[in-house]
PDB file of C-alpha atoms in Angstrom:
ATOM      1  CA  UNK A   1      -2.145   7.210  12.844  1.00 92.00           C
ATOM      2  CA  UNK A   2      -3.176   4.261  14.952  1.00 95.00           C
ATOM      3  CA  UNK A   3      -6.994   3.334  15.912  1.00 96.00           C
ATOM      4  CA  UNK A   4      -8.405   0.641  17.026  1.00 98.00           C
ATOM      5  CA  UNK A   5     -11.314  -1.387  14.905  1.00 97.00           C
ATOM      6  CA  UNK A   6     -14.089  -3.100  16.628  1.00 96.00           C
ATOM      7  CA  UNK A   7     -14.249  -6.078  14.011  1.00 95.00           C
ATOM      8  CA  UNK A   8     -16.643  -8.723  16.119  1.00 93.00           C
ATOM      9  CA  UNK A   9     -18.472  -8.435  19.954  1.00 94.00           C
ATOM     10  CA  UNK A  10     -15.305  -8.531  22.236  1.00 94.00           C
ATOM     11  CA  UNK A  11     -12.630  -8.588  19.179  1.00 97.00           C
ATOM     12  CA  UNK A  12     -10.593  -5.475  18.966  1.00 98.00           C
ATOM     13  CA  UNK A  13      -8.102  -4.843  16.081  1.00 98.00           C
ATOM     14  CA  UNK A  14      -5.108  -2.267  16.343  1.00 98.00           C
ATOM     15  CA  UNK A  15      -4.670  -0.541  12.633  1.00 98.00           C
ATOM     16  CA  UNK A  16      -2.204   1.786  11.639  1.00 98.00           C
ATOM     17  CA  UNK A  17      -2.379   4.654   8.639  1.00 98.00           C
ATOM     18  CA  UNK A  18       0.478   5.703   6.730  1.00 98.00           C
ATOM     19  CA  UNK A  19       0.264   8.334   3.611  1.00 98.00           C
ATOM     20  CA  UNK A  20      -2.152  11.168   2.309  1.00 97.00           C
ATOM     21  CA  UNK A  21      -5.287  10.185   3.580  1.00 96.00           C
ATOM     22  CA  UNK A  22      -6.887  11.142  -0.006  1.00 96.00           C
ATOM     23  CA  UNK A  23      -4.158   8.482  -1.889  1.00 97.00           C
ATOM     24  CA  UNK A  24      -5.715   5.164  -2.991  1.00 98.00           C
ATOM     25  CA  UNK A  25      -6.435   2.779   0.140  1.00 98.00           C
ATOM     26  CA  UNK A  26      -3.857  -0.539   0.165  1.00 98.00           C
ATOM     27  CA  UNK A  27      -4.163  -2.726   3.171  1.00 98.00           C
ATOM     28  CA  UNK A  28      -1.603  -5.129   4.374  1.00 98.00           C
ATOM     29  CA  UNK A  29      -2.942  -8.162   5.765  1.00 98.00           C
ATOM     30  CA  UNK A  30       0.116 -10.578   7.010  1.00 98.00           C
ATOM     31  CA  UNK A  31       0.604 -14.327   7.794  1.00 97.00           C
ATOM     32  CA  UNK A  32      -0.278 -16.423  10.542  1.00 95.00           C
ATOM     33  CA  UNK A  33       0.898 -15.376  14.119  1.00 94.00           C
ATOM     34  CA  UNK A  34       2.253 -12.170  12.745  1.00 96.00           C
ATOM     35  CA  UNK A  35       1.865  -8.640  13.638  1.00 97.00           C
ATOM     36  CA  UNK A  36       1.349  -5.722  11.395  1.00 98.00           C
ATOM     37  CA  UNK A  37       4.297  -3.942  12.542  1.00 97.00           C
ATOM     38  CA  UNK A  38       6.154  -7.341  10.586  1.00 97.00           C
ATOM     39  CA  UNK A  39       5.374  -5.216   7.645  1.00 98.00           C
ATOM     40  CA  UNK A  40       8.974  -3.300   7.597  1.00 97.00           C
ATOM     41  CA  UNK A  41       9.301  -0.011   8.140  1.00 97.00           C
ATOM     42  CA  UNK A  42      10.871   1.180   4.715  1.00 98.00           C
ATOM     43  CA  UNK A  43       8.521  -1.199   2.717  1.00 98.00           C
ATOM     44  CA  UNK A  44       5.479   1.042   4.322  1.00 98.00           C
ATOM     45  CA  UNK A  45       7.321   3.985   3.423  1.00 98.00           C
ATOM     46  CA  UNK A  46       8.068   3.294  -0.454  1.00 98.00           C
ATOM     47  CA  UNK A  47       3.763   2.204  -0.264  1.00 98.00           C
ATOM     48  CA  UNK A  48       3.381   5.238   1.520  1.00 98.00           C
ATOM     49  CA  UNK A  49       4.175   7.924  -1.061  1.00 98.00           C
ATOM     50  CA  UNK A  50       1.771   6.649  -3.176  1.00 98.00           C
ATOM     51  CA  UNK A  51      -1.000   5.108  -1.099  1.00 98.00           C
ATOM     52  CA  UNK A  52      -2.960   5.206   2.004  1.00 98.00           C
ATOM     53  CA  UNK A  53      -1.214   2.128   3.720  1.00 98.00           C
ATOM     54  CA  UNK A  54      -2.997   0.298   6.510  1.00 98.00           C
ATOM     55  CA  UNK A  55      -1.820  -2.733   8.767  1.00 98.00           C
ATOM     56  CA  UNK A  56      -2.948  -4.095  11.379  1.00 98.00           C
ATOM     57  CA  UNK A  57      -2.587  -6.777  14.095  1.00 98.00           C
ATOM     58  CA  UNK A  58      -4.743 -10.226  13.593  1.00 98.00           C
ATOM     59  CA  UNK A  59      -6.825 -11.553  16.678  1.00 97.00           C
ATOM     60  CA  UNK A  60      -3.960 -13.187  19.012  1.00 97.00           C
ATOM     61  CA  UNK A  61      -1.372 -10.578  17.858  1.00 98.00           C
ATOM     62  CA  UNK A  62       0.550  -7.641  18.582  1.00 97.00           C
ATOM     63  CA  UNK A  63      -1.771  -4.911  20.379  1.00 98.00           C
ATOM     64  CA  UNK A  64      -5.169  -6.795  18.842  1.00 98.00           C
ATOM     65  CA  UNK A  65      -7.875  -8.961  21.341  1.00 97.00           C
ATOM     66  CA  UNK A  66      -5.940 -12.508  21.819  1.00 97.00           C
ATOM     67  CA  UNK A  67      -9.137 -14.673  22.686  1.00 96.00           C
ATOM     68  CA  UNK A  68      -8.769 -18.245  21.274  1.00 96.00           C
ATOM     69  CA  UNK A  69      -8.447 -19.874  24.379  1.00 94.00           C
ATOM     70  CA  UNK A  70     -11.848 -18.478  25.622  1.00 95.00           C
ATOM     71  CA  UNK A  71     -13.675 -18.074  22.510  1.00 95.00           C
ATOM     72  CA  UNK A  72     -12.273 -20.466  19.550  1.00 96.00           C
ATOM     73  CA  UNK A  73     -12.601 -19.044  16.021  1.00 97.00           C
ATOM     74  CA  UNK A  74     -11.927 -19.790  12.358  1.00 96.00           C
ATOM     75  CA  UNK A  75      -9.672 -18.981   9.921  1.00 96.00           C
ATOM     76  CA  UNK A  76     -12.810 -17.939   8.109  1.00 95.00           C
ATOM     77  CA  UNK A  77     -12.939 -15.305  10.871  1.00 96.00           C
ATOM     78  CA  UNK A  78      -9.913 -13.614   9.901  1.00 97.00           C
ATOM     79  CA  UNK A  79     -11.261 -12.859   6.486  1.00 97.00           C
ATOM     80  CA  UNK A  80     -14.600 -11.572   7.708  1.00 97.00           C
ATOM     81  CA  UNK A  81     -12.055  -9.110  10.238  1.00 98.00           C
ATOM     82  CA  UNK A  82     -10.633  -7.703   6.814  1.00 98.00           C
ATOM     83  CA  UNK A  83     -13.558  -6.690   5.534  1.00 98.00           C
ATOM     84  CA  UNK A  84     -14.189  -5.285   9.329  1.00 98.00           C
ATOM     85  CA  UNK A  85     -11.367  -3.169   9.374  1.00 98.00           C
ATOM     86  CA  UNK A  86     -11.900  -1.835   5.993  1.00 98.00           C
ATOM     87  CA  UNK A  87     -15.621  -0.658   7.794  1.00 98.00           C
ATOM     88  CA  UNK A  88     -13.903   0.748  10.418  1.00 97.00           C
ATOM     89  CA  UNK A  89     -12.033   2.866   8.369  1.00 98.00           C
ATOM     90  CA  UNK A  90     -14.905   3.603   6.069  1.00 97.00           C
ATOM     91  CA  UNK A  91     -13.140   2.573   3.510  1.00 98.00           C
ATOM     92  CA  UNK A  92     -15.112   1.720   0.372  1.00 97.00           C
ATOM     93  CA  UNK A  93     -12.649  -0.164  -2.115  1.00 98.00           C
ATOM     94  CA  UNK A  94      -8.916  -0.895  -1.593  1.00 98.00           C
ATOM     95  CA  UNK A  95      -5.668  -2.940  -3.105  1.00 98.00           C
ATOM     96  CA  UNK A  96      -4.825  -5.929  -0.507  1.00 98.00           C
ATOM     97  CA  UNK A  97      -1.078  -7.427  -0.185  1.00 98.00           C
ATOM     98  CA  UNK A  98      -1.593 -10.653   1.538  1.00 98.00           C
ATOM     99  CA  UNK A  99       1.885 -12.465   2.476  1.00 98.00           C
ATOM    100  CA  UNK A 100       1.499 -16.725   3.596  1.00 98.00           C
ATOM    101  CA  UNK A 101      -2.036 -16.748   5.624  1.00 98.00           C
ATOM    102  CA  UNK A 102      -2.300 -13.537   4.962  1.00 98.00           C
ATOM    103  CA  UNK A 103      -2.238 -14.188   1.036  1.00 98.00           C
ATOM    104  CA  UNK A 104      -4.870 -17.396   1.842  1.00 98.00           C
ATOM    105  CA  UNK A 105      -7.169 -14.518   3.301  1.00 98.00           C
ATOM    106  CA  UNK A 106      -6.753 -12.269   0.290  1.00 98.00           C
ATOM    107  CA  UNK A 107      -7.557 -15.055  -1.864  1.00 98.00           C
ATOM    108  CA  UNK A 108     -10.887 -15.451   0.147  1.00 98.00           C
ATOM    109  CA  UNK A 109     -11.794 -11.802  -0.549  1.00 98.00           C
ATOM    110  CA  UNK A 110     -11.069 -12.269  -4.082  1.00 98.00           C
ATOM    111  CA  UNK A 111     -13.884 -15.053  -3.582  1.00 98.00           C
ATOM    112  CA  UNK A 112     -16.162 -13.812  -1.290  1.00 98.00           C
ATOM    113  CA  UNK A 113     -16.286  -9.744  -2.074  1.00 98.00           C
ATOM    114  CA  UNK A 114     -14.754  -8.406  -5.393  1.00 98.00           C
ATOM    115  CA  UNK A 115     -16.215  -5.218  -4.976  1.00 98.00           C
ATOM    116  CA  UNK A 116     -14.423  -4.289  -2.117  1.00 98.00           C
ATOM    117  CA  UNK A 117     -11.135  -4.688  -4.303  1.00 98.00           C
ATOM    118  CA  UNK A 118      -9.208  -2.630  -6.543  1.00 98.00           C
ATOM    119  CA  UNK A 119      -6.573  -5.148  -6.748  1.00 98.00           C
ATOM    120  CA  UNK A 120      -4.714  -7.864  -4.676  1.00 98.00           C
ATOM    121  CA  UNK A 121      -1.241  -8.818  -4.269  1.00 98.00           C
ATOM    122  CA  UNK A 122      -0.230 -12.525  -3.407  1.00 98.00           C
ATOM    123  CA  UNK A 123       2.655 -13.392  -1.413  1.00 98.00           C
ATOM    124  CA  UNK A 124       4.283 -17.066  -0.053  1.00 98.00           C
ATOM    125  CA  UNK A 125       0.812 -18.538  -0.453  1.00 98.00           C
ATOM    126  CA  UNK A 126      -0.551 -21.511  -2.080  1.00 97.00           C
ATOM    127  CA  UNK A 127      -4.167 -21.430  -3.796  1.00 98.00           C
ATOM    128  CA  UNK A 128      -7.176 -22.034  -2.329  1.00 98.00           C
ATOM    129  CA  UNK A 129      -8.437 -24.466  -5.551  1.00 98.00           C
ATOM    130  CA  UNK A 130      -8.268 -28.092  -6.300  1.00 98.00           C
ATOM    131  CA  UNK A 131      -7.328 -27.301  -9.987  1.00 97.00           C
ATOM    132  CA  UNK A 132      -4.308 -29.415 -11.154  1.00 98.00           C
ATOM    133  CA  UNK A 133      -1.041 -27.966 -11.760  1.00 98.00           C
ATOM    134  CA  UNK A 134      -0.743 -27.596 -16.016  1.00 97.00           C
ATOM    135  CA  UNK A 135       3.546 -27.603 -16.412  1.00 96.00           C
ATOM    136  CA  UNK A 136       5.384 -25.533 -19.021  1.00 94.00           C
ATOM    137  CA  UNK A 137       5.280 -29.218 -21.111  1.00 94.00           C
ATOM    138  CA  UNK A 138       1.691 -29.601 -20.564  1.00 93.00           C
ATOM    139  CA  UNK A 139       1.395 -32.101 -18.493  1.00 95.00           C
ATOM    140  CA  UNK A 140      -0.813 -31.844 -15.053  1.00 96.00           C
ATOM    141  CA  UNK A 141       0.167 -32.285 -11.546  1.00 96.00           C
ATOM    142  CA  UNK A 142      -2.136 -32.849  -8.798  1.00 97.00           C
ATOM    143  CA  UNK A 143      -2.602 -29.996  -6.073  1.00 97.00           C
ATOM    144  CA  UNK A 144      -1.694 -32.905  -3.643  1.00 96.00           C
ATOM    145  CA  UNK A 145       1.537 -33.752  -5.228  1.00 96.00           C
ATOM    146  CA  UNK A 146       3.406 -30.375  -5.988  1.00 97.00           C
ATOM    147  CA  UNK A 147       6.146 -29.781  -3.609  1.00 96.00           C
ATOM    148  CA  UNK A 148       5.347 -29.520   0.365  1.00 95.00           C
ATOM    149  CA  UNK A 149       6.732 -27.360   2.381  1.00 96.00           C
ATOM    150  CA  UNK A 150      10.813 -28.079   3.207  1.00 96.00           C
ATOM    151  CA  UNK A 151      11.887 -30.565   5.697  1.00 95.00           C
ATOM    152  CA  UNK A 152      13.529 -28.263   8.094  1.00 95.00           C
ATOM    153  CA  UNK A 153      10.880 -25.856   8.393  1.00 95.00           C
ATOM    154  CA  UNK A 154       8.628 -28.869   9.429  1.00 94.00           C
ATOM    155  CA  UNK A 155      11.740 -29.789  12.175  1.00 94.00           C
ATOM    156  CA  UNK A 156      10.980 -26.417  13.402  1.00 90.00           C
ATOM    157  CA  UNK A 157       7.661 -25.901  13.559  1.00 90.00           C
ATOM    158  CA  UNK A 158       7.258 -29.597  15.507  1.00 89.00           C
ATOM    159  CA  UNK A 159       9.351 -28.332  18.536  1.00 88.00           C
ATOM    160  CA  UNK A 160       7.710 -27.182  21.354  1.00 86.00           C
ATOM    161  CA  UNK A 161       7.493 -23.489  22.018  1.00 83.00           C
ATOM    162  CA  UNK A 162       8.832 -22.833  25.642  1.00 85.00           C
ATOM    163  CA  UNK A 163       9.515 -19.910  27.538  1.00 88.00           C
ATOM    164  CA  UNK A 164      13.121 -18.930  28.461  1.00 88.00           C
ATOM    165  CA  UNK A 165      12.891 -15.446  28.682  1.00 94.00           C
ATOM    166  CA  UNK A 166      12.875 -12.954  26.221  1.00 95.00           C
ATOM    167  CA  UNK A 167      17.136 -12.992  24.643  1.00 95.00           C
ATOM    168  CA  UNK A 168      16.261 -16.744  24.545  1.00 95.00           C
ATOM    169  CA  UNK A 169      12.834 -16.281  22.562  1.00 95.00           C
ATOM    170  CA  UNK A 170      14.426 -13.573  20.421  1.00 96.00           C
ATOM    171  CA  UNK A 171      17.291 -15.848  18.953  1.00 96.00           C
ATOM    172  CA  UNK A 172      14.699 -18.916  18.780  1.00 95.00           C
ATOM    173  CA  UNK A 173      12.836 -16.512  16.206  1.00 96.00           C
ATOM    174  CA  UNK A 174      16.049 -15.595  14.504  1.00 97.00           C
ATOM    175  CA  UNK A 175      16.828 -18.852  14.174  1.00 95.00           C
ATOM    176  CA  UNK A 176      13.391 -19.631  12.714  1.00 95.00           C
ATOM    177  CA  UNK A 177      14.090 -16.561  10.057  1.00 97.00           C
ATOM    178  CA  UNK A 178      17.237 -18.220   8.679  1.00 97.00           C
ATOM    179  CA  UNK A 179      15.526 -20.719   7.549  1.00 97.00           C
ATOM    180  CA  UNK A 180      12.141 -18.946   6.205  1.00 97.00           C
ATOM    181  CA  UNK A 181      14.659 -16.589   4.477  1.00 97.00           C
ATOM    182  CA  UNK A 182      16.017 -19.520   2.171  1.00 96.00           C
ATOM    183  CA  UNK A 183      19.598 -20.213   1.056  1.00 95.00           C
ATOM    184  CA  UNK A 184      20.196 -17.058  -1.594  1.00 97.00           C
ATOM    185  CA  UNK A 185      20.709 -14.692   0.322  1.00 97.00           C
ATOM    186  CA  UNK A 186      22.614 -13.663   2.716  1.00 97.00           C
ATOM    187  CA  UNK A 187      20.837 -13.587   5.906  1.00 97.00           C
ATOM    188  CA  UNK A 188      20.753 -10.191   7.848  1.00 96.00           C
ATOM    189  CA  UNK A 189      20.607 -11.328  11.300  1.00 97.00           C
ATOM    190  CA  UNK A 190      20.550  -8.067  12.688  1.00 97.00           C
ATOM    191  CA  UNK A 191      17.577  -7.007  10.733  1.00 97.00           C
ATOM    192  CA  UNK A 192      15.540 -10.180  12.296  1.00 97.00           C
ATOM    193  CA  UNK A 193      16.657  -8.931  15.446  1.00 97.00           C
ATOM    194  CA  UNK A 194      15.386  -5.919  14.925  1.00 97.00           C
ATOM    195  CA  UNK A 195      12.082  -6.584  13.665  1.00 97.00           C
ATOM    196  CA  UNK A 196      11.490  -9.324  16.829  1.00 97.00           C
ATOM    197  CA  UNK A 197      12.253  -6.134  19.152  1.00 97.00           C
ATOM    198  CA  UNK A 198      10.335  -3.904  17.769  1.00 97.00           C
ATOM    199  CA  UNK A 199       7.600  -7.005  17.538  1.00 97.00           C
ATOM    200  CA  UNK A 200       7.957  -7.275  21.483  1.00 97.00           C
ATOM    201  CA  UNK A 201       7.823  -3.781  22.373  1.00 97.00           C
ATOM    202  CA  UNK A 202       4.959  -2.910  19.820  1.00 97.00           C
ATOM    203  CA  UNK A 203       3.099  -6.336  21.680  1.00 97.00           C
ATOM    204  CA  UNK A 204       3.889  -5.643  25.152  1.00 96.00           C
ATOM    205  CA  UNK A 205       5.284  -9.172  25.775  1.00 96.00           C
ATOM    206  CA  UNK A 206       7.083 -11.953  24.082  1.00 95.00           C
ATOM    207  CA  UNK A 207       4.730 -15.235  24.511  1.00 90.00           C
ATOM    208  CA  UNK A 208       4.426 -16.543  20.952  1.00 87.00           C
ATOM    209  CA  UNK A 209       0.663 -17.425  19.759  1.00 88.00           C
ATOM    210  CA  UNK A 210      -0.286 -20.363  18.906  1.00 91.00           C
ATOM    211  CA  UNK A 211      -4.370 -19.723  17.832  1.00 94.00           C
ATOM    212  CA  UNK A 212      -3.777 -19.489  13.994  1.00 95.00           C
ATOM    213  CA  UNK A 213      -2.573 -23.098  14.126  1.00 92.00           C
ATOM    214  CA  UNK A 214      -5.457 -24.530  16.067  1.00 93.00           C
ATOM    215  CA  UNK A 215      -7.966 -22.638  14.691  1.00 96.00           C
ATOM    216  CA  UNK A 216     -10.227 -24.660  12.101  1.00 96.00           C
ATOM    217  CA  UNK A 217      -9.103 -23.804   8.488  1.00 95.00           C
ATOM    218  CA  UNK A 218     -12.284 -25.589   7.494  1.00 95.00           C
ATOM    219  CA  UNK A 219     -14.519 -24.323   4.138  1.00 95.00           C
ATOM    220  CA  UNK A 220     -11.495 -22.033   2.750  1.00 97.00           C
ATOM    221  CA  UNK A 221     -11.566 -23.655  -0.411  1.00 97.00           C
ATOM    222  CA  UNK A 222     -12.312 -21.221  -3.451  1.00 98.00           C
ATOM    223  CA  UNK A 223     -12.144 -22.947  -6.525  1.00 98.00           C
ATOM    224  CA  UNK A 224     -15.065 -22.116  -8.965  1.00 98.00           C
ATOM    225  CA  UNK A 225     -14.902 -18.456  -7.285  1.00 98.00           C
ATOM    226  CA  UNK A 226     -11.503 -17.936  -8.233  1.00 98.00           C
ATOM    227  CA  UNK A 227     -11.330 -19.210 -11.702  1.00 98.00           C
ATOM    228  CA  UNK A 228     -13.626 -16.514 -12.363  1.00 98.00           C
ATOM    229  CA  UNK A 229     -11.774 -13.691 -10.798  1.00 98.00           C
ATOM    230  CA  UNK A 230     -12.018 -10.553 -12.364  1.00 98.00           C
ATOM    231  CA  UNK A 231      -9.877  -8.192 -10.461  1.00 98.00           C
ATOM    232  CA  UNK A 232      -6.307  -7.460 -11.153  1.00 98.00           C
ATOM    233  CA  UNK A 233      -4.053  -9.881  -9.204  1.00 98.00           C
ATOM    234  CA  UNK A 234      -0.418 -10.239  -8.836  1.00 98.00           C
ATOM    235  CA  UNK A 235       1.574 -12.968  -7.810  1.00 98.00           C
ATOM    236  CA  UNK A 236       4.618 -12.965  -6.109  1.00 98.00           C
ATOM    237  CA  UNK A 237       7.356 -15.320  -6.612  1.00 98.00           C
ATOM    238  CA  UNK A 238      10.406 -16.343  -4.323  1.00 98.00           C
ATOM    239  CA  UNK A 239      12.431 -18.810  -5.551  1.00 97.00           C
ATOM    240  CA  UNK A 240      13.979 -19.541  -2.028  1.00 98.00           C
ATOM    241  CA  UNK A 241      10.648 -19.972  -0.517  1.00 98.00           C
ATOM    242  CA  UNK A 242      10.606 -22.987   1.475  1.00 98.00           C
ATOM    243  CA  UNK A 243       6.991 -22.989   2.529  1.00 97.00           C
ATOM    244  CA  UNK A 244       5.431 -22.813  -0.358  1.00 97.00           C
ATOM    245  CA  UNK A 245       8.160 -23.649  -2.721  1.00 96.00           C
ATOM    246  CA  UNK A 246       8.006 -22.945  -6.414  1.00 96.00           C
ATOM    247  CA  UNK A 247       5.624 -23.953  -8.884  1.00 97.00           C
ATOM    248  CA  UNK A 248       3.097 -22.870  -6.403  1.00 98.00           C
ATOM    249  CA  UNK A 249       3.398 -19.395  -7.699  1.00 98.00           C
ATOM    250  CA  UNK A 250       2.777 -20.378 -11.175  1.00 98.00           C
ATOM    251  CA  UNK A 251      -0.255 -22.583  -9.586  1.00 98.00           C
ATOM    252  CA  UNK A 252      -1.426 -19.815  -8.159  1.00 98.00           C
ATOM    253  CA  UNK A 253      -1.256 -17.506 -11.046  1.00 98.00           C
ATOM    254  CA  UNK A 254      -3.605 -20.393 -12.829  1.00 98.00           C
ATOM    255  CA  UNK A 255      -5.692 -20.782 -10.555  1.00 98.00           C
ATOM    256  CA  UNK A 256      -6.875 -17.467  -9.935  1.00 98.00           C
ATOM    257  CA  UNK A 257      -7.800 -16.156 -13.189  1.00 98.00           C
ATOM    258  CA  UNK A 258      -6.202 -13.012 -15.000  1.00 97.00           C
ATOM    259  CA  UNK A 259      -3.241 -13.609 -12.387  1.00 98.00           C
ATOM    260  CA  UNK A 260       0.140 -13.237 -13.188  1.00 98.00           C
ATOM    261  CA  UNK A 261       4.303 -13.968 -11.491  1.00 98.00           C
ATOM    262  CA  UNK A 262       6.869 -11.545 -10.853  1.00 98.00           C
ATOM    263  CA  UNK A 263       9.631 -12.904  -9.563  1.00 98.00           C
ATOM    264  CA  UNK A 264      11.901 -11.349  -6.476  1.00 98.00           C
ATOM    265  CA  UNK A 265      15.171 -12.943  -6.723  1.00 97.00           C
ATOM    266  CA  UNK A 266      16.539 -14.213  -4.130  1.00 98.00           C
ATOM    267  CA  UNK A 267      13.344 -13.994  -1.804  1.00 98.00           C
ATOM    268  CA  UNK A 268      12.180 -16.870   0.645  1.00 98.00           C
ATOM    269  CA  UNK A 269       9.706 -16.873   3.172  1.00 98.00           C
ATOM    270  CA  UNK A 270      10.889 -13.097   4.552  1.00 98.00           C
ATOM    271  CA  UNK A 271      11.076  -9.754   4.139  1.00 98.00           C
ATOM    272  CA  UNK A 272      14.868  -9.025   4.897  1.00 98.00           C
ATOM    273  CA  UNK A 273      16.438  -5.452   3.162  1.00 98.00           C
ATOM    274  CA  UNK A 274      17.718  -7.484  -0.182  1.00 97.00           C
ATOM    275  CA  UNK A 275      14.056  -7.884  -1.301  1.00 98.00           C
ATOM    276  CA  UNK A 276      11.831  -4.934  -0.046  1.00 98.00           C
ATOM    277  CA  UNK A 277      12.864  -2.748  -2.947  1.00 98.00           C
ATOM    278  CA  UNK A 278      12.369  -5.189  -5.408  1.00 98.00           C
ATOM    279  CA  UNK A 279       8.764  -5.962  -3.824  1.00 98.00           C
ATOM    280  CA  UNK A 280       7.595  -2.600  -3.555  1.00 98.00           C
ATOM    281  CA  UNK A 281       8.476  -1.811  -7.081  1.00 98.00           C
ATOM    282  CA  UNK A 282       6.649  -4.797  -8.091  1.00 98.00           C
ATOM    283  CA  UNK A 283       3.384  -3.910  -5.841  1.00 98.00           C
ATOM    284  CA  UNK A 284       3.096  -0.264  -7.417  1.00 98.00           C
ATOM    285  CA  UNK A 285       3.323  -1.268 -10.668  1.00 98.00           C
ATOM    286  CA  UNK A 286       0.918  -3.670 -10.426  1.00 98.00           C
ATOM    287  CA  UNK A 287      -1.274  -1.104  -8.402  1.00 98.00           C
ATOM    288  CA  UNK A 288      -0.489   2.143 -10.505  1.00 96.00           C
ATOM    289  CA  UNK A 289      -1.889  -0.163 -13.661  1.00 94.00           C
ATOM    290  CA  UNK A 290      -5.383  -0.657 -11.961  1.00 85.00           C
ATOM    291  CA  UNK A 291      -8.265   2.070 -12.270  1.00 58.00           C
ATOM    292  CA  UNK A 292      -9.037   3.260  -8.861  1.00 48.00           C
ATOM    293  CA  UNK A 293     -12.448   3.284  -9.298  1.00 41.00           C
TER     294      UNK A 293
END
């Protein structure tokens, strides 16, 4: 079922409902210039048989209000629209999935409004805290100096964007998959393919956003907040990830207290077929251990 939130004056959201409406409420919430429908379709499903499964589309997404250009927002803003579309839906308490911004905004509800939580999932995300890194031998690492994201994600995202139709935009993101995907897998270029059609169609167009890059990612920090976390967290591991390569999971994880790391081998900065089973056993585990209040 797909409705349409109003989340701020003149800011639309597009959510979608999948499962028994009576099931346990688990929102998506993805990464930065992504549409909910980049939530695959069998992943839902396997959520789906167990939970009420919303997505939606960020501001400057998919089917959502895109209105940086006018109106300039912040990253902070994105958060507050999760708790909006949870009011939209009147829905009271609910496990989050948050994958790279996405997992940065879960982190902030962690912070910022427990109570609307039954649990949250982390995904290619790095912690919003300034605690050091402690390593398996004890010793600390700096936030500053654990690994940065990989060289030739960096090569990519410094090109400019520009618009030679829509074949030509498709294989640009392709490309740009191969390389979130990481090296251990083989890459399914015909699932990317896939997923940027269905991305175009579900959008109505294929200009690629820029707003979630621009916007200020000021005051996101959540230190204090989340060493005191109380509710039941899981954090994802990938050990291709080349965004936020590992030990950030393990950071993470100590960061955010109570957390802890299941690994998906193989998994980078994607969600190709190898790894959705894997992830969706891991998610309802984690969620089928955690009252429902």
């Amino acid at each position: 079922m797909e409705q349409f939130i109003d989340a701020a004056p003149g800011i639309r959201l597009w959510t979608e409902q999948r499962g028994a409406a009576d099931a346990p409420p688990l929102l998506l919430i993805m990464g930065a210039q992504a549409t909910g429908v980049g939530w695959p379709e069998p992943l839902v499903d396997a959520l789906a048989a167990h939970h009420r499964v919303i997505r939606y589309d960020h501001r400057d997404t998919g089917r959502s209000t895109w209105p940086f250009d006018e109106r300039p927002y912040r990253i902070a803003d994105l958060a507050d629209d999760v708790i909006a579309v949870l009011d939209g839906l009147g829905i009271g308490r609910a496990h989050i999935v948050g994958m790279s911004l996405g997992g940065m905004l879960a982190q902030m509800m962690l912070a910022d409004h427990p109570d609307r939580l039954l649990s949250a999932t982390l995904i290619g995300t790095s912690a919003l805290s300034t605690t050091p890194y402690t390593t398996p031998d004890g010793s600390t690492v700096p936030v500053e100096a654990l690994p940065g994201i990989s060289p030739e994600v960096l090569e990519l995202w410094a090109r400019p964007v520009e618009d030679h139709g829509q074949a030509a935009e498709v294989q640009r993101r392709i490309e740009h998959w191969r390389v979130l995907a990481g090296d251990q897998l083989p890459f399914d270029a015909d699932h990317f393919h896939a997923l940027e059609q269905r991305v175009i169609a579900h959008t109505g167009h294929h200009r690629t956003g820029t707003a979630h890059g621009r916007a200020d990612n000021s005051g996101m920090l959540r230190t204090d907040q989340l060493a005191k976390n109380e509710v039941p967290t899981l954090v994802v591991s990938a050990p291709a990830e080349p965004v936020f390569p590992p030990p950030h999971p393990e950071h993470l994880a100590q960061c955010v207290n109570g957390a802890y790391v299941v690994e998906i081998p193989g998994m980078g900065h994607a969600l190709p077929p190898a790894v959705q089973g894997p992830l969706a056993t891991a998610i309802l585990a984690h969620t089928g251990a955690t009252a429902t209040g």
